[in-house]
Amino acid sequence: LAKTTQPISMDSYEGQEVNITCSHNNIATNDYITWYQQFPSQGPRFIIQGYKTKVTNEVASLFIPADRKSSTLSLPRVSLSDTAVYYCLVGDSSNNNDMRFGAGTRLTVKP
Amino acid sequence: DVKVTQSSRYLVKRTGEKVFLECVQDMDHENMFWYRQDPGLGLRLIYFSYDVKMKEKGDIPEGYSVSREKKERFSLILESASTNQTSMYLCASSPWRAGQEETQYFGPGTRLLVL
């Protein structure tokens, strides 16, 4: 199973750009990289997913270097409501038993 | 929108009781999952199912069993609840799309307290 490493916590201020990096040194050829966001007392929800280079949606951007051994979730101009735990997952969707959540990164946005 | 519902938000049970946690999804997803979440440990996979009547163990299946008699419903069973099973339980579902990555859709969670 691909293992991921993320910082345990990060602090930021409103309006700043936040970058959370995830290391996945043993990523396999078929693996995708997926990020989830979880607010207190709620289940995680999907934010963004990518395989290589850059992916952008209305919520975030995901940067993946050529070697794919890491990825960076970028949240532009965060607000207090972005305070949450962010999880990076790496896995092969063709193998149902392949995806695992780690401990995640707890992002705290301050006024 | 995908909707995943769980039968209870909060549940209090006594040690030794048999506990049923129900999960229902309305999007005809093939895959369903049960996780537990504890402080500092993230989400840990208990069991998952990729089809009706099919089940696979996750990382921490001990003390749990599951049932999937219908595609939309996935039940987690604690045969004899113990205090170390006090936790937040999260159910998720995902579609299976050949050649594409799946994303999981989560329910709101059930916070179980075993006394």
PDB file of C-alpha atoms in Angstrom:
ATOM      1  CA  LEU A   1       0.000   0.000   0.000  1.00  0.00           C
ATOM      2  CA  ALA A   2       1.317   3.410  -0.927  1.00  0.00           C
ATOM      3  CA  LYS A   3       2.238   5.355   2.192  1.00  0.00           C
ATOM      4  CA  THR A   4       1.841   9.093   2.487  1.00  0.00           C
ATOM      5  CA  THR A   5       3.468  11.609   4.810  1.00  0.00           C
ATOM      6  CA  GLN A   6       1.944  14.990   5.583  1.00  0.00           C
ATOM      7  CA  PRO A   7       2.628  17.654   8.205  1.00  0.00           C
ATOM      8  CA  ILE A   8       0.512  17.133  11.286  1.00  0.00           C
ATOM      9  CA  SER A   9      -0.626  20.726  11.474  1.00  0.00           C
ATOM     10  CA  MET A  10      -0.325  24.128   9.801  1.00  0.00           C
ATOM     11  CA  ASP A  11      -1.418  27.628  10.709  1.00  0.00           C
ATOM     12  CA  SER A  12      -2.326  30.419   8.340  1.00  0.00           C
ATOM     13  CA  TYR A  13      -4.112  33.759   8.231  1.00  0.00           C
ATOM     14  CA  GLU A  14      -7.131  34.803   6.264  1.00  0.00           C
ATOM     15  CA  GLY A  15      -6.378  35.814   2.709  1.00  0.00           C
ATOM     16  CA  GLN A  16      -3.114  33.908   2.468  1.00  0.00           C
ATOM     17  CA  GLU A  17      -2.346  31.088   0.073  1.00  0.00           C
ATOM     18  CA  VAL A  18      -1.791  27.758   1.808  1.00  0.00           C
ATOM     19  CA  ASN A  19       0.271  24.933   0.382  1.00  0.00           C
ATOM     20  CA  ILE A  20       0.148  21.484   1.961  1.00  0.00           C
ATOM     21  CA  THR A  21       2.691  18.996   0.679  1.00  0.00           C
ATOM     22  CA  CYS A  22       2.278  15.237   0.769  1.00  0.00           C
ATOM     23  CA  SER A  23       5.164  12.810   0.232  1.00  0.00           C
ATOM     24  CA  HIS A  24       4.487   9.474  -1.437  1.00  0.00           C
ATOM     25  CA  ASN A  25       7.863   8.051  -2.390  1.00  0.00           C
ATOM     26  CA  ASN A  26       6.587   4.602  -3.359  1.00  0.00           C
ATOM     27  CA  ILE A  27       3.769   5.718  -5.611  1.00  0.00           C
ATOM     28  CA  ALA A  28       2.991   3.180  -8.316  1.00  0.00           C
ATOM     29  CA  THR A  29       2.321   3.713 -11.985  1.00  0.00           C
ATOM     30  CA  ASN A  30      -1.441   3.184 -11.658  1.00  0.00           C
ATOM     31  CA  ASP A  31      -1.855   5.341  -8.577  1.00  0.00           C
ATOM     32  CA  TYR A  32      -3.834   8.559  -8.491  1.00  0.00           C
ATOM     33  CA  ILE A  33      -3.462  11.265  -5.849  1.00  0.00           C
ATOM     34  CA  THR A  34      -6.623  12.405  -4.107  1.00  0.00           C
ATOM     35  CA  TRP A  35      -7.198  15.048  -1.444  1.00  0.00           C
ATOM     36  CA  TYR A  36     -10.113  15.167   0.975  1.00  0.00           C
ATOM     37  CA  GLN A  37     -11.242  17.834   3.441  1.00  0.00           C
ATOM     38  CA  GLN A  38     -12.924  17.104   6.763  1.00  0.00           C
ATOM     39  CA  PHE A  39     -14.703  19.536   9.050  1.00  0.00           C
ATOM     40  CA  PRO A  40     -15.405  18.633  12.686  1.00  0.00           C
ATOM     41  CA  SER A  41     -18.291  16.211  13.164  1.00  0.00           C
ATOM     42  CA  GLN A  42     -18.577  15.576   9.435  1.00  0.00           C
ATOM     43  CA  GLY A  43     -17.316  12.944   7.056  1.00  0.00           C
ATOM     44  CA  PRO A  44     -14.462  13.795   4.662  1.00  0.00           C
ATOM     45  CA  ARG A  45     -15.368  15.235   1.310  1.00  0.00           C
ATOM     46  CA  PHE A  46     -13.487  15.091  -1.965  1.00  0.00           C
ATOM     47  CA  ILE A  47     -11.528  18.216  -2.955  1.00  0.00           C
ATOM     48  CA  ILE A  48      -9.333  17.365  -5.916  1.00  0.00           C
ATOM     49  CA  GLN A  49      -7.630  14.517  -7.702  1.00  0.00           C
ATOM     50  CA  GLY A  50      -4.782  14.223 -10.164  1.00  0.00           C
ATOM     51  CA  TYR A  51      -2.310  11.939 -11.825  1.00  0.00           C
ATOM     52  CA  LYS A  52       0.433  14.273 -13.017  1.00  0.00           C
ATOM     53  CA  THR A  53       1.320  17.958 -13.632  1.00  0.00           C
ATOM     54  CA  LYS A  54      -1.348  20.389 -12.464  1.00  0.00           C
ATOM     55  CA  VAL A  55      -5.052  20.138 -11.805  1.00  0.00           C
ATOM     56  CA  THR A  56      -7.248  23.068 -10.855  1.00  0.00           C
ATOM     57  CA  ASN A  57     -10.874  23.305  -9.865  1.00  0.00           C
ATOM     58  CA  GLU A  58     -13.041  25.908  -8.169  1.00  0.00           C
ATOM     59  CA  VAL A  59     -11.740  24.968  -4.732  1.00  0.00           C
ATOM     60  CA  ALA A  60      -8.026  24.206  -5.057  1.00  0.00           C
ATOM     61  CA  SER A  61      -5.056  23.392  -7.242  1.00  0.00           C
ATOM     62  CA  LEU A  62      -2.966  20.256  -7.134  1.00  0.00           C
ATOM     63  CA  PHE A  63       0.647  20.319  -8.249  1.00  0.00           C
ATOM     64  CA  ILE A  64       2.408  17.051  -9.038  1.00  0.00           C
ATOM     65  CA  PRO A  65       6.080  17.041 -10.117  1.00  0.00           C
ATOM     66  CA  ALA A  66       7.326  14.796 -12.878  1.00  0.00           C
ATOM     67  CA  ASP A  67       8.591  12.065 -10.521  1.00  0.00           C
ATOM     68  CA  ARG A  68       5.181  12.011  -8.733  1.00  0.00           C
ATOM     69  CA  LYS A  69       6.855  11.307  -5.389  1.00  0.00           C
ATOM     70  CA  SER A  70       5.095  14.238  -3.803  1.00  0.00           C
ATOM     71  CA  SER A  71       2.141  16.488  -4.408  1.00  0.00           C
ATOM     72  CA  THR A  72       1.074  19.903  -3.146  1.00  0.00           C
ATOM     73  CA  LEU A  73      -2.450  21.007  -2.433  1.00  0.00           C
ATOM     74  CA  SER A  74      -2.785  24.757  -2.881  1.00  0.00           C
ATOM     75  CA  LEU A  75      -5.677  26.685  -1.341  1.00  0.00           C
ATOM     76  CA  PRO A  76      -5.828  30.271  -2.625  1.00  0.00           C
ATOM     77  CA  ARG A  77      -6.801  33.065  -0.246  1.00  0.00           C
ATOM     78  CA  VAL A  78      -8.016  30.945   2.641  1.00  0.00           C
ATOM     79  CA  SER A  79     -10.809  32.018   4.935  1.00  0.00           C
ATOM     80  CA  LEU A  80     -11.748  30.962   8.450  1.00  0.00           C
ATOM     81  CA  SER A  81     -14.105  28.371   6.970  1.00  0.00           C
ATOM     82  CA  ASP A  82     -11.155  26.521   5.441  1.00  0.00           C
ATOM     83  CA  THR A  83     -10.093  25.416   8.919  1.00  0.00           C
ATOM     84  CA  ALA A  84     -10.261  21.632   8.610  1.00  0.00           C
ATOM     85  CA  VAL A  85      -8.223  18.456   8.351  1.00  0.00           C
ATOM     86  CA  TYR A  86      -6.850  17.697   4.896  1.00  0.00           C
ATOM     87  CA  TYR A  87      -6.032  14.149   3.833  1.00  0.00           C
ATOM     88  CA  CYS A  88      -3.806  13.023   0.987  1.00  0.00           C
ATOM     89  CA  LEU A  89      -4.505   9.572  -0.440  1.00  0.00           C
ATOM     90  CA  VAL A  90      -2.571   7.632  -3.017  1.00  0.00           C
ATOM     91  CA  GLY A  91      -3.901   4.476  -4.556  1.00  0.00           C
ATOM     92  CA  ASP A  92      -4.940   2.409  -7.484  1.00  0.00           C
ATOM     93  CA  SER A  93      -8.663   2.586  -8.093  1.00  0.00           C
ATOM     94  CA  SER A  94      -8.633  -0.789  -9.796  1.00  0.00           C
ATOM     95  CA  ASN A  95      -7.720  -2.345  -6.453  1.00  0.00           C
ATOM     96  CA  ASN A  96     -10.509  -1.765  -3.973  1.00  0.00           C
ATOM     97  CA  ASN A  97      -8.262  -2.508  -1.029  1.00  0.00           C
ATOM     98  CA  ASP A  98      -5.604  -0.009  -1.977  1.00  0.00           C
ATOM     99  CA  MET A  99      -6.659   3.371  -0.635  1.00  0.00           C
ATOM    100  CA  ARG A 100      -5.866   4.431   2.913  1.00  0.00           C
ATOM    101  CA  PHE A 101      -6.384   7.611   4.905  1.00  0.00           C
ATOM    102  CA  GLY A 102      -3.518   8.785   7.074  1.00  0.00           C
ATOM    103  CA  ALA A 103      -3.676  11.154  10.025  1.00  0.00           C
ATOM    104  CA  GLY A 104      -4.062  14.197   7.780  1.00  0.00           C
ATOM    105  CA  THR A 105      -2.958  17.821   8.184  1.00  0.00           C
ATOM    106  CA  ARG A 106      -4.924  20.020  10.550  1.00  0.00           C
ATOM    107  CA  LEU A 107      -5.085  23.492   9.022  1.00  0.00           C
ATOM    108  CA  THR A 108      -6.037  26.365  11.301  1.00  0.00           C
ATOM    109  CA  VAL A 109      -6.868  29.678   9.652  1.00  0.00           C
ATOM    110  CA  LYS A 110      -6.646  32.672  11.965  1.00  0.00           C
ATOM    111  CA  PRO A 111      -8.256  36.096  11.516  1.00  0.00           C
TER     112      PRO A 111
ATOM    113  CA  ASP B   1     -25.886  14.892  -5.304  1.00  0.00           C
ATOM    114  CA  VAL B   2     -24.765  11.656  -3.744  1.00  0.00           C
ATOM    115  CA  LYS B   3     -26.356  11.043  -0.424  1.00  0.00           C
ATOM    116  CA  VAL B   4     -24.962   8.671   2.157  1.00  0.00           C
ATOM    117  CA  THR B   5     -26.997   8.381   5.314  1.00  0.00           C
ATOM    118  CA  GLN B   6     -26.223   6.684   8.573  1.00  0.00           C
ATOM    119  CA  SER B   7     -28.921   5.466  10.925  1.00  0.00           C
ATOM    120  CA  SER B   8     -27.816   7.422  13.980  1.00  0.00           C
ATOM    121  CA  ARG B   9     -25.623  10.445  14.701  1.00  0.00           C
ATOM    122  CA  TYR B  10     -25.111   9.474  18.335  1.00  0.00           C
ATOM    123  CA  LEU B  11     -25.432   6.103  20.026  1.00  0.00           C
ATOM    124  CA  VAL B  12     -24.829   4.947  23.592  1.00  0.00           C
ATOM    125  CA  LYS B  13     -24.537   1.221  24.278  1.00  0.00           C
ATOM    126  CA  ARG B  14     -23.404  -0.980  27.122  1.00  0.00           C
ATOM    127  CA  THR B  15     -20.498  -3.406  27.093  1.00  0.00           C
ATOM    128  CA  GLY B  16     -21.518  -6.747  25.655  1.00  0.00           C
ATOM    129  CA  GLU B  17     -24.460  -5.440  23.645  1.00  0.00           C
ATOM    130  CA  LYS B  18     -24.809  -6.261  19.969  1.00  0.00           C
ATOM    131  CA  VAL B  19     -24.732  -3.060  17.965  1.00  0.00           C
ATOM    132  CA  PHE B  20     -25.919  -2.438  14.418  1.00  0.00           C
ATOM    133  CA  LEU B  21     -24.804   0.585  12.437  1.00  0.00           C
ATOM    134  CA  GLU B  22     -26.669   1.081   9.191  1.00  0.00           C
ATOM    135  CA  CYS B  23     -25.550   2.931   6.096  1.00  0.00           C
ATOM    136  CA  VAL B  24     -27.579   3.651   2.990  1.00  0.00           C
ATOM    137  CA  GLN B  25     -26.482   5.291  -0.267  1.00  0.00           C
ATOM    138  CA  ASP B  26     -28.785   6.434  -3.025  1.00  0.00           C
ATOM    139  CA  MET B  27     -26.458   6.541  -6.023  1.00  0.00           C
ATOM    140  CA  ASP B  28     -26.263   2.881  -6.997  1.00  0.00           C
ATOM    141  CA  HIS B  29     -22.586   2.715  -6.015  1.00  0.00           C
ATOM    142  CA  GLU B  30     -20.858  -0.625  -6.147  1.00  0.00           C
ATOM    143  CA  ASN B  31     -18.349   0.018  -3.362  1.00  0.00           C
ATOM    144  CA  MET B  32     -19.126   0.707   0.266  1.00  0.00           C
ATOM    145  CA  PHE B  33     -16.781   1.185   3.203  1.00  0.00           C
ATOM    146  CA  TRP B  34     -16.798   1.354   6.994  1.00  0.00           C
ATOM    147  CA  TYR B  35     -14.156   3.361   8.835  1.00  0.00           C
ATOM    148  CA  ARG B  36     -13.584   4.343  12.394  1.00  0.00           C
ATOM    149  CA  GLN B  37     -11.941   7.603  13.329  1.00  0.00           C
ATOM    150  CA  ASP B  38     -10.085   8.257  16.562  1.00  0.00           C
ATOM    151  CA  PRO B  39      -8.117  11.338  17.602  1.00  0.00           C
ATOM    152  CA  GLY B  40      -4.622  11.357  16.121  1.00  0.00           C
ATOM    153  CA  LEU B  41      -5.193   8.174  14.133  1.00  0.00           C
ATOM    154  CA  GLY B  42      -7.080   9.451  11.116  1.00  0.00           C
ATOM    155  CA  LEU B  43      -9.539   7.111   9.432  1.00  0.00           C
ATOM    156  CA  ARG B  44      -8.920   3.381   9.668  1.00  0.00           C
ATOM    157  CA  LEU B  45     -10.635   0.967   7.322  1.00  0.00           C
ATOM    158  CA  ILE B  46     -12.665  -1.754   9.052  1.00  0.00           C
ATOM    159  CA  TYR B  47     -14.390  -3.509   6.142  1.00  0.00           C
ATOM    160  CA  PHE B  48     -15.406  -2.763   2.612  1.00  0.00           C
ATOM    161  CA  SER B  49     -17.684  -4.336   0.043  1.00  0.00           C
ATOM    162  CA  TYR B  50     -17.504  -4.140  -3.738  1.00  0.00           C
ATOM    163  CA  ASP B  51     -20.756  -5.938  -4.473  1.00  0.00           C
ATOM    164  CA  VAL B  52     -23.849  -7.361  -2.851  1.00  0.00           C
ATOM    165  CA  LYS B  53     -22.986 -10.167  -0.441  1.00  0.00           C
ATOM    166  CA  MET B  54     -19.273  -9.506  -0.963  1.00  0.00           C
ATOM    167  CA  LYS B  55     -17.047  -8.236   1.823  1.00  0.00           C
ATOM    168  CA  GLU B  56     -13.363  -7.735   2.379  1.00  0.00           C
ATOM    169  CA  LYS B  57     -11.464  -7.069   5.591  1.00  0.00           C
ATOM    170  CA  GLY B  58      -9.755  -3.777   6.013  1.00  0.00           C
ATOM    171  CA  ASP B  59      -6.987  -3.034   8.480  1.00  0.00           C
ATOM    172  CA  ILE B  60      -8.881  -3.465  11.745  1.00  0.00           C
ATOM    173  CA  PRO B  61     -11.718  -5.999  11.279  1.00  0.00           C
ATOM    174  CA  GLU B  62     -11.391  -7.661  14.689  1.00  0.00           C
ATOM    175  CA  GLY B  63     -14.536  -7.353  16.754  1.00  0.00           C
ATOM    176  CA  TYR B  64     -16.641  -6.320  13.761  1.00  0.00           C
ATOM    177  CA  SER B  65     -18.652  -7.968  11.036  1.00  0.00           C
ATOM    178  CA  VAL B  66     -20.598  -6.568   8.093  1.00  0.00           C
ATOM    179  CA  SER B  67     -23.592  -7.388   5.969  1.00  0.00           C
ATOM    180  CA  ARG B  68     -24.503  -6.290   2.463  1.00  0.00           C
ATOM    181  CA  GLU B  69     -27.770  -7.899   1.413  1.00  0.00           C
ATOM    182  CA  LYS B  70     -28.788  -5.045  -0.883  1.00  0.00           C
ATOM    183  CA  LYS B  71     -26.624  -2.835  -3.033  1.00  0.00           C
ATOM    184  CA  GLU B  72     -27.646   0.369  -1.302  1.00  0.00           C
ATOM    185  CA  ARG B  73     -27.212  -0.824   2.271  1.00  0.00           C
ATOM    186  CA  PHE B  74     -24.069  -1.753   4.195  1.00  0.00           C
ATOM    187  CA  SER B  75     -24.333  -2.655   7.861  1.00  0.00           C
ATOM    188  CA  LEU B  76     -21.585  -2.749  10.452  1.00  0.00           C
ATOM    189  CA  ILE B  77     -22.135  -5.099  13.379  1.00  0.00           C
ATOM    190  CA  LEU B  78     -20.380  -5.074  16.708  1.00  0.00           C
ATOM    191  CA  GLU B  79     -21.075  -8.578  17.971  1.00  0.00           C
ATOM    192  CA  SER B  80     -20.264  -7.737  21.595  1.00  0.00           C
ATOM    193  CA  ALA B  81     -19.488  -4.090  22.114  1.00  0.00           C
ATOM    194  CA  SER B  82     -16.455  -3.168  24.181  1.00  0.00           C
ATOM    195  CA  THR B  83     -15.291   0.156  25.567  1.00  0.00           C
ATOM    196  CA  ASN B  84     -12.378   0.278  23.107  1.00  0.00           C
ATOM    197  CA  GLN B  85     -14.919   0.418  20.303  1.00  0.00           C
ATOM    198  CA  THR B  86     -16.031   3.851  21.436  1.00  0.00           C
ATOM    199  CA  SER B  87     -15.320   5.913  18.352  1.00  0.00           C
ATOM    200  CA  MET B  88     -16.683   7.849  15.402  1.00  0.00           C
ATOM    201  CA  TYR B  89     -17.839   5.471  12.672  1.00  0.00           C
ATOM    202  CA  LEU B  90     -17.954   6.693   9.098  1.00  0.00           C
ATOM    203  CA  CYS B  91     -19.556   5.005   6.140  1.00  0.00           C
ATOM    204  CA  ALA B  92     -18.605   5.799   2.545  1.00  0.00           C
ATOM    205  CA  SER B  93     -19.546   4.706  -0.937  1.00  0.00           C
ATOM    206  CA  SER B  94     -17.935   5.019  -4.328  1.00  0.00           C
ATOM    207  CA  PRO B  95     -18.756   4.019  -7.855  1.00  0.00           C
ATOM    208  CA  TRP B  96     -16.582   1.660  -9.799  1.00  0.00           C
ATOM    209  CA  ARG B  97     -15.483   3.139 -13.075  1.00  0.00           C
ATOM    210  CA  ALA B  98     -13.170   1.016 -15.167  1.00  0.00           C
ATOM    211  CA  GLY B  99      -9.910   2.779 -15.880  1.00  0.00           C
ATOM    212  CA  GLN B 100     -10.783   5.814 -13.776  1.00  0.00           C
ATOM    213  CA  GLU B 101     -10.104   6.847 -10.237  1.00  0.00           C
ATOM    214  CA  GLU B 102     -12.982   6.683  -7.816  1.00  0.00           C
ATOM    215  CA  THR B 103     -13.809   9.128  -5.097  1.00  0.00           C
ATOM    216  CA  GLN B 104     -15.510   8.207  -1.886  1.00  0.00           C
ATOM    217  CA  TYR B 105     -18.622   9.918  -0.596  1.00  0.00           C
ATOM    218  CA  PHE B 106     -19.016   9.910   3.148  1.00  0.00           C
ATOM    219  CA  GLY B 107     -21.963   9.900   5.496  1.00  0.00           C
ATOM    220  CA  PRO B 108     -22.159  12.252   8.494  1.00  0.00           C
ATOM    221  CA  GLY B 109     -20.805   9.664  10.915  1.00  0.00           C
ATOM    222  CA  THR B 110     -22.104   7.901  14.015  1.00  0.00           C
ATOM    223  CA  ARG B 111     -20.500   8.737  17.314  1.00  0.00           C
ATOM    224  CA  LEU B 112     -20.697   5.564  19.409  1.00  0.00           C
ATOM    225  CA  LEU B 113     -20.100   5.517  23.139  1.00  0.00           C
ATOM    226  CA  VAL B 114     -19.774   2.126  24.804  1.00  0.00           C
ATOM    227  CA  LEU B 115     -20.160   2.229  28.571  1.00  0.00           C
TER     228      LEU B 115
END
